[in-house]
Short mmCIF file of C-alpha atoms in Angstrom, two decimals:
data_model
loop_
_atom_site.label_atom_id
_atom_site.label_comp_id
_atom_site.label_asym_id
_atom_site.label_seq_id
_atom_site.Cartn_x
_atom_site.Cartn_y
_atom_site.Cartn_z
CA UNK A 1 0.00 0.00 0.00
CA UNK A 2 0.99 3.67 -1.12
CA UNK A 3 1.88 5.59 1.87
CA UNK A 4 0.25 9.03 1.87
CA UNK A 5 1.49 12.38 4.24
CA UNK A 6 -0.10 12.74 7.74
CA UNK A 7 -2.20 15.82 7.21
CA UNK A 8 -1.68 17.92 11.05
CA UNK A 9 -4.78 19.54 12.00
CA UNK A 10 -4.40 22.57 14.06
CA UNK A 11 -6.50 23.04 17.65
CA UNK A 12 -8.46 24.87 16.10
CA UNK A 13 -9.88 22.24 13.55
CA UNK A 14 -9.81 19.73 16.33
CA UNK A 15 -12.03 22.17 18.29
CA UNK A 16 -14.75 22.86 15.54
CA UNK A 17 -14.74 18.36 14.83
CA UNK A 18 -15.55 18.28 18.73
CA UNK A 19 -17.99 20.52 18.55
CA UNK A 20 -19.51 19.42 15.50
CA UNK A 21 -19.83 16.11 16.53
CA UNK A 22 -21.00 17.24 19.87
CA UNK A 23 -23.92 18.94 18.04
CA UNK A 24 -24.91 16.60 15.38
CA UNK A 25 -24.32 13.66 17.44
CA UNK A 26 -27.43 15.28 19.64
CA UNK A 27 -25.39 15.94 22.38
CA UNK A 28 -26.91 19.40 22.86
CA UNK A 29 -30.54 19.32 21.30
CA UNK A 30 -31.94 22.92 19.08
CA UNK A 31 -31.79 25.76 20.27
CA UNK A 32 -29.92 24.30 23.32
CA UNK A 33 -27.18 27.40 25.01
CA UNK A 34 -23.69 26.56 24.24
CA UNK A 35 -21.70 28.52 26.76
CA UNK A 36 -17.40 29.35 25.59
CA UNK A 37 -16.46 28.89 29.19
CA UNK A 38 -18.01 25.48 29.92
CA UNK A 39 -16.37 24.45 26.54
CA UNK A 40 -13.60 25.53 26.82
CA UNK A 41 -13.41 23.14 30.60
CA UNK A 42 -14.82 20.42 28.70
CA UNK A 43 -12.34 20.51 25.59
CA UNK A 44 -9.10 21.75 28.02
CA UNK A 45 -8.88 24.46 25.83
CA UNK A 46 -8.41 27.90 25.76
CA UNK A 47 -11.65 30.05 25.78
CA UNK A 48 -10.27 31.78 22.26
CA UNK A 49 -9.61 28.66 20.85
CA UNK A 50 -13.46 27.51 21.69
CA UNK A 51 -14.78 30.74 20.41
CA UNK A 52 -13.03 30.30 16.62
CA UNK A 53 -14.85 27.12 16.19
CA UNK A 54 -17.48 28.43 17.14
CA UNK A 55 -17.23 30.83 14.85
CA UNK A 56 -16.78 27.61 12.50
CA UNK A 57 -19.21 26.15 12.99
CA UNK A 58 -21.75 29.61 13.08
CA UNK A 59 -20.46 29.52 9.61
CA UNK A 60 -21.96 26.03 8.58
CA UNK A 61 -25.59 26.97 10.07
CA UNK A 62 -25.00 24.96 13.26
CA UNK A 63 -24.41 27.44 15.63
CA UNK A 64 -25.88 30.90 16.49
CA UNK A 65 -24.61 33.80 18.07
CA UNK A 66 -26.50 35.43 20.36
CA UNK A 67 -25.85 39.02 21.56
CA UNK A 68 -24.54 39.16 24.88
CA UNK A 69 -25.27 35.71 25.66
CA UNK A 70 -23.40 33.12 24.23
CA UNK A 71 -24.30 30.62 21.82
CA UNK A 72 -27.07 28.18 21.06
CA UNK A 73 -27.61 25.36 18.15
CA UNK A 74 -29.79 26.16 15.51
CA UNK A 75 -33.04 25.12 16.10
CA UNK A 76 -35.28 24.00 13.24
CA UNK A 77 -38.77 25.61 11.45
CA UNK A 78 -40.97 24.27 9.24
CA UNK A 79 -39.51 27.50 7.14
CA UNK A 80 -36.07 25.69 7.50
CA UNK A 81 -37.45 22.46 6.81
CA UNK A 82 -39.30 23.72 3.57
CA UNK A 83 -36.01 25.77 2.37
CA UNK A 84 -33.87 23.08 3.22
CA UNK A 85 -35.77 20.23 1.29
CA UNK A 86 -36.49 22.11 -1.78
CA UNK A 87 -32.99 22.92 -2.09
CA UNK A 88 -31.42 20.28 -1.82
CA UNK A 89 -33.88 18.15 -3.69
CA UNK A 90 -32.86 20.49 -6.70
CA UNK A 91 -29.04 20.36 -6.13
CA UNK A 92 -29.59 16.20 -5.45
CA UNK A 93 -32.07 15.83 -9.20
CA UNK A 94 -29.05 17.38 -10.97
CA UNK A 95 -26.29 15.58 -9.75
CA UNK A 96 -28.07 11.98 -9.80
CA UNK A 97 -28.90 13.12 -13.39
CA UNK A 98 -25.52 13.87 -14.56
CA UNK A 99 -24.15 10.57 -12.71
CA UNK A 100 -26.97 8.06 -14.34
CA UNK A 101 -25.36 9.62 -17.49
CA UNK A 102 -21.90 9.76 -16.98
CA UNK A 103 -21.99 6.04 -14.71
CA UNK A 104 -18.98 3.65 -14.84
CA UNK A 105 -18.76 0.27 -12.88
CA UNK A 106 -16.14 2.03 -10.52
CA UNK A 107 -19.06 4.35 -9.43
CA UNK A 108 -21.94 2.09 -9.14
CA UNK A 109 -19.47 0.32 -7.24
CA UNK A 110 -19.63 3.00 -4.78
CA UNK A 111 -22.74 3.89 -5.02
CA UNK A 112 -23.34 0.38 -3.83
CA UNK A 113 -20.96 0.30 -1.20
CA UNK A 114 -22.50 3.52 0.51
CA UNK A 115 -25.88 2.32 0.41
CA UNK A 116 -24.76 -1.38 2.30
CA UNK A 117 -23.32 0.70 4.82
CA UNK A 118 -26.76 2.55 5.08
CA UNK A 119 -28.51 -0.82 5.24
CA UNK A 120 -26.02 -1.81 8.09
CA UNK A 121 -26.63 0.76 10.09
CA UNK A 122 -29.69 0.95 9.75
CA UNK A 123 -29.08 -3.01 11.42
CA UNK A 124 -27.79 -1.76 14.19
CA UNK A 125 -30.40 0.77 15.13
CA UNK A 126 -27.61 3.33 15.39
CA UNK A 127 -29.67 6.59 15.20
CA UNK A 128 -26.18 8.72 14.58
CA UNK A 129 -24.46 6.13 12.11
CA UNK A 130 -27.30 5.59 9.88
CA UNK A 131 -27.74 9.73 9.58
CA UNK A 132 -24.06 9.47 8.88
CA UNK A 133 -24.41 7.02 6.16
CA UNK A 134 -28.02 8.43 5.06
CA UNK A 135 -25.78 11.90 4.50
CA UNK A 136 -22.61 9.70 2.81
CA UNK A 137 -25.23 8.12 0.43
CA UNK A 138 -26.26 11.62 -0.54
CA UNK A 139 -22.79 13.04 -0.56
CA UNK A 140 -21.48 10.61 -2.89
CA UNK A 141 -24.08 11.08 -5.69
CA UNK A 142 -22.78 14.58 -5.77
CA UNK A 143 -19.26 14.14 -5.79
CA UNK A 144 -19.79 11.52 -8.04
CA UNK A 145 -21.32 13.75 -10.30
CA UNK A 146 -19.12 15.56 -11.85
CA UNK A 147 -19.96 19.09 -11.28
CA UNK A 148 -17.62 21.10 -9.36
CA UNK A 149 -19.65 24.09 -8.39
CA UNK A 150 -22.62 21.81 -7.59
CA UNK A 151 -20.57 20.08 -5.41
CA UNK A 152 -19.23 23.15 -4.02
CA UNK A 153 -22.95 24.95 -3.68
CA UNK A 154 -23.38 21.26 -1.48
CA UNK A 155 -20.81 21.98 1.37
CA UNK A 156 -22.05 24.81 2.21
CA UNK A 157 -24.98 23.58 3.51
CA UNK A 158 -23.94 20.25 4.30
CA UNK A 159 -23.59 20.30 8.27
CA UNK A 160 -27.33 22.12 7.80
CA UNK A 161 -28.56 18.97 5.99
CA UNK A 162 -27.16 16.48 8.47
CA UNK A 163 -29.58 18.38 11.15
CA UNK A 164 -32.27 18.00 8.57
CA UNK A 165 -31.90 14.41 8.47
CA UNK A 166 -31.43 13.95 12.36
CA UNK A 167 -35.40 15.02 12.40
CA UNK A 168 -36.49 13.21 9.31
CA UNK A 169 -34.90 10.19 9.94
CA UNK A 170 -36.61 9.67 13.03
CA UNK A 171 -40.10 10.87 11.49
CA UNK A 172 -39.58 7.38 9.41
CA UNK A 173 -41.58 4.83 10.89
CA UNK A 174 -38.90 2.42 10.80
CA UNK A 175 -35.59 1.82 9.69
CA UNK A 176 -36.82 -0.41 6.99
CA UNK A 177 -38.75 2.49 5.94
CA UNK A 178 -35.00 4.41 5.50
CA UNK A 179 -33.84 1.39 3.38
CA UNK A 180 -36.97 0.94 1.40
CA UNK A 181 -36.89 5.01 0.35
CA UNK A 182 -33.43 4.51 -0.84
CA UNK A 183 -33.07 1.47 -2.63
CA UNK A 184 -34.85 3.22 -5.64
CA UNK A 185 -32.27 6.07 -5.99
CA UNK A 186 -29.62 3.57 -6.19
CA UNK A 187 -31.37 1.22 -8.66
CA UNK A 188 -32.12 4.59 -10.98
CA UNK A 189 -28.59 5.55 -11.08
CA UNK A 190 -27.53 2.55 -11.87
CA UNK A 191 -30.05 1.83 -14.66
CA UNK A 192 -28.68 4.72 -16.55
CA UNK A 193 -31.56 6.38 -17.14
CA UNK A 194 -30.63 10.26 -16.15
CA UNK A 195 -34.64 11.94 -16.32
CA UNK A 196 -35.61 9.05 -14.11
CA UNK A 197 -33.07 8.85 -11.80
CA UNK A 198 -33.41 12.87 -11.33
CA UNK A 199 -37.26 12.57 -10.63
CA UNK A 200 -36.75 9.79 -8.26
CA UNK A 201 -34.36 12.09 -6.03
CA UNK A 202 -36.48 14.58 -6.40
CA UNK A 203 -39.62 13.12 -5.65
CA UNK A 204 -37.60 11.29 -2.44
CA UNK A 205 -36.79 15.00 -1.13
CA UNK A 206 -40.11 16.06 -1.55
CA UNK A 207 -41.87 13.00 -0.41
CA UNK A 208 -39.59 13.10 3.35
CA UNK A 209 -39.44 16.66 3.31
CA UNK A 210 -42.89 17.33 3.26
CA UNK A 211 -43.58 14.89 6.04
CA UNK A 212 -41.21 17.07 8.04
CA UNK A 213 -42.21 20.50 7.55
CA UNK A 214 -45.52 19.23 8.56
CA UNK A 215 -44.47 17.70 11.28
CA UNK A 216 -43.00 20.88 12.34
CA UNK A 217 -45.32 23.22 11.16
CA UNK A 218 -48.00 21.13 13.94
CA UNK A 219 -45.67 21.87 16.63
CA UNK A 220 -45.25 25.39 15.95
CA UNK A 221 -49.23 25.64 15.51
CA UNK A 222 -49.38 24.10 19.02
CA UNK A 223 -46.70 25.97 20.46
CA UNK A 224 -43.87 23.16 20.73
CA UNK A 225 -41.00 24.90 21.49
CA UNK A 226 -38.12 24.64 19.28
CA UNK A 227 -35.46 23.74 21.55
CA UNK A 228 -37.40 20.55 21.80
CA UNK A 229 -35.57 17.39 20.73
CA UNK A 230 -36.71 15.26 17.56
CA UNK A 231 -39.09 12.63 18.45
CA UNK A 232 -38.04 9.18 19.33
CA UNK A 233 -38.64 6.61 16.83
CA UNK A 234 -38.96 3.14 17.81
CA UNK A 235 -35.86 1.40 17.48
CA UNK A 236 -37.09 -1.19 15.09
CA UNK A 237 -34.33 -3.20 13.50
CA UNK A 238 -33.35 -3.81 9.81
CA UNK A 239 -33.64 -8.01 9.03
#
């Protein structure tokens, strides 16, 4: 095997992967107070160091700022929901388009890889590995794309997306239900047929995303706060 440099990451990226992780992993739910000091105890790191990933991570839409006050993670409207699903159910139809036209065994071998890694997760009923791997999935049908400035449009709301799919993962009524909804994109890409394969991811974001902003737009009617956690699906397990 080729050996490849050791990239060295500075504090400050170590910071902003703690943090991340902290807040996508659910550790602090939306619209939770983040507080530099506590952090900074936490992390045993400097209270500057905490507050430029922070800053990071305020950046990627996790995070807010709030005057005065500290910080809190972003909490979650149906707005958000609606904005977030329409987008990237546009940015998604393009790229599995351009893939299912531009598809080579080495990427539906990846394509297929991603998705068993879904399905195993899914397996284990681990609510943060199958988001991870719901997100990979998704990831890797725009990278695989082609499209550099898709891909680039992509990141930037990336770490938005993954909080997107911490809610509507759990609004699934089981994790079969997560497998079932993606086999199709998969099998579309593959088949090489690029109008299908762009309506199916199109009509998968819509389809979920709907089903969330609804869900949301109830609480908000009946004055849920938003600093309330997702809802707890049943841990059913994949066969």
């Amino acid at each position: 095997m080729e050996l490849r440099p050791i990239k060295k990451k500075s504090v400050e990226v170590e910071a902003a992967e703690a943090l991340r992780n902290h807040v996508v992993g659910g550790g602090v739910p939306p619209g939770g107070r983040l507080t530099e000091m506590r952090l900074s105890e936490a992390l045993g790191l400097s209270r500057t160091t905490v507050r430029t990933a922070l800053h990071q991570l305020a950046n990627e839409g996790l995070v807010v700022q709030l005057p005065y006050t500290g910080w809190s993670v972003t909490s979650l409207s149906s707005t958000d929901a609606w904005e977030l699903y329409t987008l990237r159910g546009s940015l998604e139809a393009l790229a599995a388009r351009l893939l299912a036209e531009n598809l080579d065994s080495d990427k539906k071998g990846q394509l297929h890889r991603a998705f068993d890694a879904l399905v195993v997760a899914c397996g284990k009923g681990d609510e943060v590995a199958i988001v991870d791997r719901d997100l990979a999935l998704h990831k890797l049908i725009v990278s695989l794309s082609g499209h550099r400035r898709l891909a680039e449009q992509y990141r930037l709301i990336e770490q938005q997306i993954r909080l997107y799919l911490i809610w509507s993962d759990r609004l699934m009524p089981s994790v079969e239900d997560i497998i079932a909804t993606h086999r199709p994109i998969v099998e579309a890409i593959v088949a090489g047929d690029g109008r299908f394969a762009e309506g199916i991811l199109r009509d998968h974001n819509e389809t979920a995303g709907r089903v969330l902003f609804d869900f949301l737009k109830q609480r908000e009617a009946a004055g849920v706060g938003r600093e309330a956690p997702p809802p707890a699906r049943a841990r059913n397990r994949a066969n």
